[in-house]
PDB file of C-alpha atoms in Angstrom:
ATOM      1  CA  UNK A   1     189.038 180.263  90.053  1.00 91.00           C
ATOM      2  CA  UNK A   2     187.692 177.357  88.200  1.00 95.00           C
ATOM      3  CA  UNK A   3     184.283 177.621  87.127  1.00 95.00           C
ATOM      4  CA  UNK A   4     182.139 174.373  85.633  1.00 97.00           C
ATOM      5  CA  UNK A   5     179.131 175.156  83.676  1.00 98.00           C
ATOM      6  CA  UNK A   6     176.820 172.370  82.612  1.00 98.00           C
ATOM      7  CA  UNK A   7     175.004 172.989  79.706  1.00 98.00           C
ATOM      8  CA  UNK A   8     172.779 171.545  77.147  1.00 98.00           C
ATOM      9  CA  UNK A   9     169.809 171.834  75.353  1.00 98.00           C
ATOM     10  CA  UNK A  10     166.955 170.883  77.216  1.00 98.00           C
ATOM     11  CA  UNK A  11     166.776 169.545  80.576  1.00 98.00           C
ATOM     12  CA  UNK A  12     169.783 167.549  80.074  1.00 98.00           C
ATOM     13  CA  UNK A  13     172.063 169.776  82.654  1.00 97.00           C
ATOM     14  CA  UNK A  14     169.890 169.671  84.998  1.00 97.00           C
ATOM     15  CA  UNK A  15     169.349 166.179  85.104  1.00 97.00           C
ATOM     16  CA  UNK A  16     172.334 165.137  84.708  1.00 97.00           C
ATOM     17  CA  UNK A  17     173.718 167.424  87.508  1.00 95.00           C
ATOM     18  CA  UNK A  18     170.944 165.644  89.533  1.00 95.00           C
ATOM     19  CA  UNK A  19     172.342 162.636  88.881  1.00 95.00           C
ATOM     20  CA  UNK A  20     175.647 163.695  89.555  1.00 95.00           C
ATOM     21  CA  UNK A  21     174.525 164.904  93.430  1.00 93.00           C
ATOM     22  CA  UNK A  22     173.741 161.081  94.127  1.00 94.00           C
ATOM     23  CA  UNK A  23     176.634 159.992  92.696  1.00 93.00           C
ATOM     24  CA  UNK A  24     178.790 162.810  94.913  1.00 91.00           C
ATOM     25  CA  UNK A  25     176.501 163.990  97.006  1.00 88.00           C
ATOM     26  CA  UNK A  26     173.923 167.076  96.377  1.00 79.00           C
ATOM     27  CA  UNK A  27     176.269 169.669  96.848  1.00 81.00           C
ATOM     28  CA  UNK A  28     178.556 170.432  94.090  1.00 82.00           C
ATOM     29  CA  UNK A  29     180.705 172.950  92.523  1.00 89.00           C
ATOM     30  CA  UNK A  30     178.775 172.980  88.783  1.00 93.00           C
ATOM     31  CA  UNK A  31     176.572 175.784  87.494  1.00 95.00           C
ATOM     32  CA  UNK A  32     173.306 174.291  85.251  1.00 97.00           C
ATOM     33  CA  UNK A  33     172.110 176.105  82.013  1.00 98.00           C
ATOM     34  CA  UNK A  34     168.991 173.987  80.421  1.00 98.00           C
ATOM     35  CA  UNK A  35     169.119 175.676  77.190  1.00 98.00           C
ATOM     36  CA  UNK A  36     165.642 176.579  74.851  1.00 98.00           C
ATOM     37  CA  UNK A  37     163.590 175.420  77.788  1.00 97.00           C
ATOM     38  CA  UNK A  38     161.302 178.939  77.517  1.00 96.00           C
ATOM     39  CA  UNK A  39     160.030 181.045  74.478  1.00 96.00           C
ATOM     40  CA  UNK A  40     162.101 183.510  75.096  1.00 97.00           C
ATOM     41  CA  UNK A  41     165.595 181.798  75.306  1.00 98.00           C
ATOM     42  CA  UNK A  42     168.513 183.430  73.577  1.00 98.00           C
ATOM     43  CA  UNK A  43     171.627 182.017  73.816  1.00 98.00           C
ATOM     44  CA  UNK A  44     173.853 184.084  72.207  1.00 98.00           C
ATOM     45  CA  UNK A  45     172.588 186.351  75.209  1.00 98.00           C
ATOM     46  CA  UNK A  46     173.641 183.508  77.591  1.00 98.00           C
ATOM     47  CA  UNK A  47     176.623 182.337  76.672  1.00 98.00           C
ATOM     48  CA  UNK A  48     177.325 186.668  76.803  1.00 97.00           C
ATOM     49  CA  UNK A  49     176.579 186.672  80.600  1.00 97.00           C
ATOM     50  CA  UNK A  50     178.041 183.360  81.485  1.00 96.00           C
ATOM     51  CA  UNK A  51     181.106 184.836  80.054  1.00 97.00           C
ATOM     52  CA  UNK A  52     181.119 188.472  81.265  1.00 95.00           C
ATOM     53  CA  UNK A  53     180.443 187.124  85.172  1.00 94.00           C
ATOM     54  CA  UNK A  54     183.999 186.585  84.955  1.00 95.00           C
ATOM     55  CA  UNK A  55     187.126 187.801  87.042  1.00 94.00           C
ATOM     56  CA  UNK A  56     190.367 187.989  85.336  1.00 91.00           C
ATOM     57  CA  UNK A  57     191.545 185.231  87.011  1.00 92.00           C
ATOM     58  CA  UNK A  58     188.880 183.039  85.944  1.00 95.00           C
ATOM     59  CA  UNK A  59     188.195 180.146  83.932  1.00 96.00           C
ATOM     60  CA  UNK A  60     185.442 178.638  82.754  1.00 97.00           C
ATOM     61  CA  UNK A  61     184.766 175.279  81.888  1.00 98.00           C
ATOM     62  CA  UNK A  62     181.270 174.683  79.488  1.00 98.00           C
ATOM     63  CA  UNK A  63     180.478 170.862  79.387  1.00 98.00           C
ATOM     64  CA  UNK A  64     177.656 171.230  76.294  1.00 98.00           C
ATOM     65  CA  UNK A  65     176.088 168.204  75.221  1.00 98.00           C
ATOM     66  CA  UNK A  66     176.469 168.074  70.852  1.00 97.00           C
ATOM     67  CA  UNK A  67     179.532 168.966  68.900  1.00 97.00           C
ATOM     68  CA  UNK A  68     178.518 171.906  66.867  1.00 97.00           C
ATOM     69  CA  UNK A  69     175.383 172.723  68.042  1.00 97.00           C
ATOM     70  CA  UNK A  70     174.237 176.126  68.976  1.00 97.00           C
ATOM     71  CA  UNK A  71     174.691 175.895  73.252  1.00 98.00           C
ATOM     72  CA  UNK A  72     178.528 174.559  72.225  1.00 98.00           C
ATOM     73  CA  UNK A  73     178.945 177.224  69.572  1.00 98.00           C
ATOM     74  CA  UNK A  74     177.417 180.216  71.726  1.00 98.00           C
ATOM     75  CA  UNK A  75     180.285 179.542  74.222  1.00 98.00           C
ATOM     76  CA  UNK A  76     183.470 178.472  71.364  1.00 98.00           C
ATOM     77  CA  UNK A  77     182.391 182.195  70.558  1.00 97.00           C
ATOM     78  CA  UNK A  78     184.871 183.041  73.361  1.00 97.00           C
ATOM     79  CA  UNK A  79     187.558 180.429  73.406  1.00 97.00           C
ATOM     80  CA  UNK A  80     190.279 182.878  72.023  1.00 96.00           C
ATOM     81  CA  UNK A  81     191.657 184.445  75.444  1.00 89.00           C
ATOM     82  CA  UNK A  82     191.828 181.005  76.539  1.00 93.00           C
ATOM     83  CA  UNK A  83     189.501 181.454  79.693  1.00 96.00           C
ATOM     84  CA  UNK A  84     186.871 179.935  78.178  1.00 98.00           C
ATOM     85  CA  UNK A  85     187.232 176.292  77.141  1.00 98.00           C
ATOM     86  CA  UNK A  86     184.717 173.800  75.921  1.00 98.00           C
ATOM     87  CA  UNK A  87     184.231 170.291  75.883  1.00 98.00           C
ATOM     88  CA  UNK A  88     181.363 168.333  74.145  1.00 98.00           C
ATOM     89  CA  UNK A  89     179.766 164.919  74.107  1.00 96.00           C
ATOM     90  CA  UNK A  90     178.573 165.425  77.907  1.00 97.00           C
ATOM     91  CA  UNK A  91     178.601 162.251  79.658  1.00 96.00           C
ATOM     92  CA  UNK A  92     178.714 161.068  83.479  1.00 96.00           C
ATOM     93  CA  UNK A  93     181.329 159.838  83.693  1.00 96.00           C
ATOM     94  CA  UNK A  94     183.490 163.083  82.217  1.00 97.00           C
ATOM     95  CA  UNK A  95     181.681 165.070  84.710  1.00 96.00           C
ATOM     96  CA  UNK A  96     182.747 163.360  87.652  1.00 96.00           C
ATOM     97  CA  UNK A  97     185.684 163.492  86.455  1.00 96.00           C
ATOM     98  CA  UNK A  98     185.736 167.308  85.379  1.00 96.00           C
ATOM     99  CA  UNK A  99     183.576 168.187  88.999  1.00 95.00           C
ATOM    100  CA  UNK A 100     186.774 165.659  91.079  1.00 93.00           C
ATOM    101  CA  UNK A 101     189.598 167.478  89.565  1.00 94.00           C
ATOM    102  CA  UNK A 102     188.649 170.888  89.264  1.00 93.00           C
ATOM    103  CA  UNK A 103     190.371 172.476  91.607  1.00 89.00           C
ATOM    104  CA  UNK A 104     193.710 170.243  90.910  1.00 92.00           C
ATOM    105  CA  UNK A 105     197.234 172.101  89.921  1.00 94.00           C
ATOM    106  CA  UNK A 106     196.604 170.532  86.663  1.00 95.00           C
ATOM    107  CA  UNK A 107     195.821 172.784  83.585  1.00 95.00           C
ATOM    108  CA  UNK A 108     192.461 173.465  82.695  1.00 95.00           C
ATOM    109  CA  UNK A 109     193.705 171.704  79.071  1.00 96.00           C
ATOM    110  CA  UNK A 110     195.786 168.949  81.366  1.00 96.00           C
ATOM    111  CA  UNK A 111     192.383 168.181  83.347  1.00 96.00           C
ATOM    112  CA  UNK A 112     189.737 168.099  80.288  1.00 97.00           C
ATOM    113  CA  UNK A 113     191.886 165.960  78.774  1.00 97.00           C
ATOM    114  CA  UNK A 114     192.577 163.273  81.446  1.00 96.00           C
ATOM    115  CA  UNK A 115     188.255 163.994  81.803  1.00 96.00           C
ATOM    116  CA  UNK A 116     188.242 162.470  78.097  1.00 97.00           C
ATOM    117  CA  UNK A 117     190.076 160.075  78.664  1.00 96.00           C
ATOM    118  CA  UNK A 118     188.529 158.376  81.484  1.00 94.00           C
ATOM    119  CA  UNK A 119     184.782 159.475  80.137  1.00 95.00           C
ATOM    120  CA  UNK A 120     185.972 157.439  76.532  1.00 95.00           C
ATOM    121  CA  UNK A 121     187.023 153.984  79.384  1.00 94.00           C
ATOM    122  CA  UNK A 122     183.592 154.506  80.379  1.00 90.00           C
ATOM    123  CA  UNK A 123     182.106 153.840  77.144  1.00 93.00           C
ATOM    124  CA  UNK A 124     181.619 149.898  77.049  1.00 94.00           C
ATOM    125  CA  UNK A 125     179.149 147.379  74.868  1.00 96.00           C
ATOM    126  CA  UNK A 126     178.546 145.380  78.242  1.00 96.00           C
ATOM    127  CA  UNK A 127     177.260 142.298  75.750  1.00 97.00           C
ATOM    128  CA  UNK A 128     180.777 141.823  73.998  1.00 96.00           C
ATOM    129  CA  UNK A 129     182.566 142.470  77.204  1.00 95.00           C
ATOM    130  CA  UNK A 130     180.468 139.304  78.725  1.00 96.00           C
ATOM    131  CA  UNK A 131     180.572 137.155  75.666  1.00 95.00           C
ATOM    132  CA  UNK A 132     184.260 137.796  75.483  1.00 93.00           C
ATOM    133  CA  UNK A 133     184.924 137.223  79.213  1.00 92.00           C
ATOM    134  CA  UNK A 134     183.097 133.798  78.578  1.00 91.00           C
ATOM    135  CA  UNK A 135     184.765 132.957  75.782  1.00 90.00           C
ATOM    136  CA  UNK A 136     188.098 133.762  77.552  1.00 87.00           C
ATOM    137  CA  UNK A 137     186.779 131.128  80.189  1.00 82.00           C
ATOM    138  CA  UNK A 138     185.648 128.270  78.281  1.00 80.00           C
ATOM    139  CA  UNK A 139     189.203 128.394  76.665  1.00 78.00           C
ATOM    140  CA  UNK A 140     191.005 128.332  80.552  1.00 77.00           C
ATOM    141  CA  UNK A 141     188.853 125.088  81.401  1.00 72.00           C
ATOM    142  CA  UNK A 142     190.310 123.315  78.485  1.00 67.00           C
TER     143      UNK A 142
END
C-alpha cells in the first residue's frame, strides 16, 4: 500500500492538507507531520517512526516542503530500499496530483514524476500571461 505523508516545517502540512479537503473534499488519504511545532520535536525520531510503521509491502511517499532541509533530509535518510521516496518543493497543485493518483498501477517513480510535471504547469506569472494574451489580440484585430 501507498502511503502519502505531508510534511513540513511548521504548520505548513497541516494547512495545506486543509486546503486540500476543500479542494477534494475533507476526507483524504494523506498523513500530516507539522514539523518543530513543540520544544521537544525531534525529527530524526520522526522520520524513524514514520518509517518503521511500515509493512513490507509498503511505500511511502514524504511531500516535504524545502530541498535540503532537515524534515526532507530526516526522511532521504531511508530512500535506499526504495520504499521510501521523497519529493520537495510542496505545492497544491503536486498534491492533488500525488493524493488523485495514488493508488494508480503507475510506479511510485512513474506517478511523482507526472505529479512534477503537472505541479511545474501550475506555476504561472498571471501578469505576463494577460499582457501576452492582449498583445496576441491587438495583433488579430489588425
Amino acid at each position: 500500500m501507498r502511503r502519502l505523508l505531508v510534511a513540513t516545517h511548521g504548520r505548513f502540512a497541516e494547512g495545506i492538507g486543509e486546503t486540500l479537503g476543500l479542494i477534494l473534499g475533507a476526507s483524504q488519504p494523506l498523513e500530516i507531520l507539522n514539523a518543530y511545532t513543540t520544544p521537544d520535536f525531534d525529527m530524526a525520531k520522526a522520520a524513524k517512526d514514520y518509517v518503521s510503521s511500515l509493512g513490507e509491502e509498503d511505500e511511502l511517499i514524504v511531500a516535504a516542503d524545502v530541498f535540503g532541509g532537515s524534515v526532507a533530509n530526516a526522511f532521504t535518510e531511508y530512500t535506499a530500499d526504495g520504499r521510501v521516496h521523497v519529493v520537495t518543493g510542496l505545492n497544491l497543485p503536486l498534491l492533488i496530483v500525488l493524493v488523485s493518483m495514488l493508488g494508480s498501477e503507475f510506479s511510485s517513480e512513474e506517478m511523482i514524476q507526472n505529479a512534477i510535471e503537472e505541479a511545474k504547469e501550475g506555476i504561472v506569472y498571471v501578469n505576463k500571461v494577460i499582457e501576452e494574451t492582449m498583445q496576441e489580440e491587438e495583433e488579430d484585430d489588425f
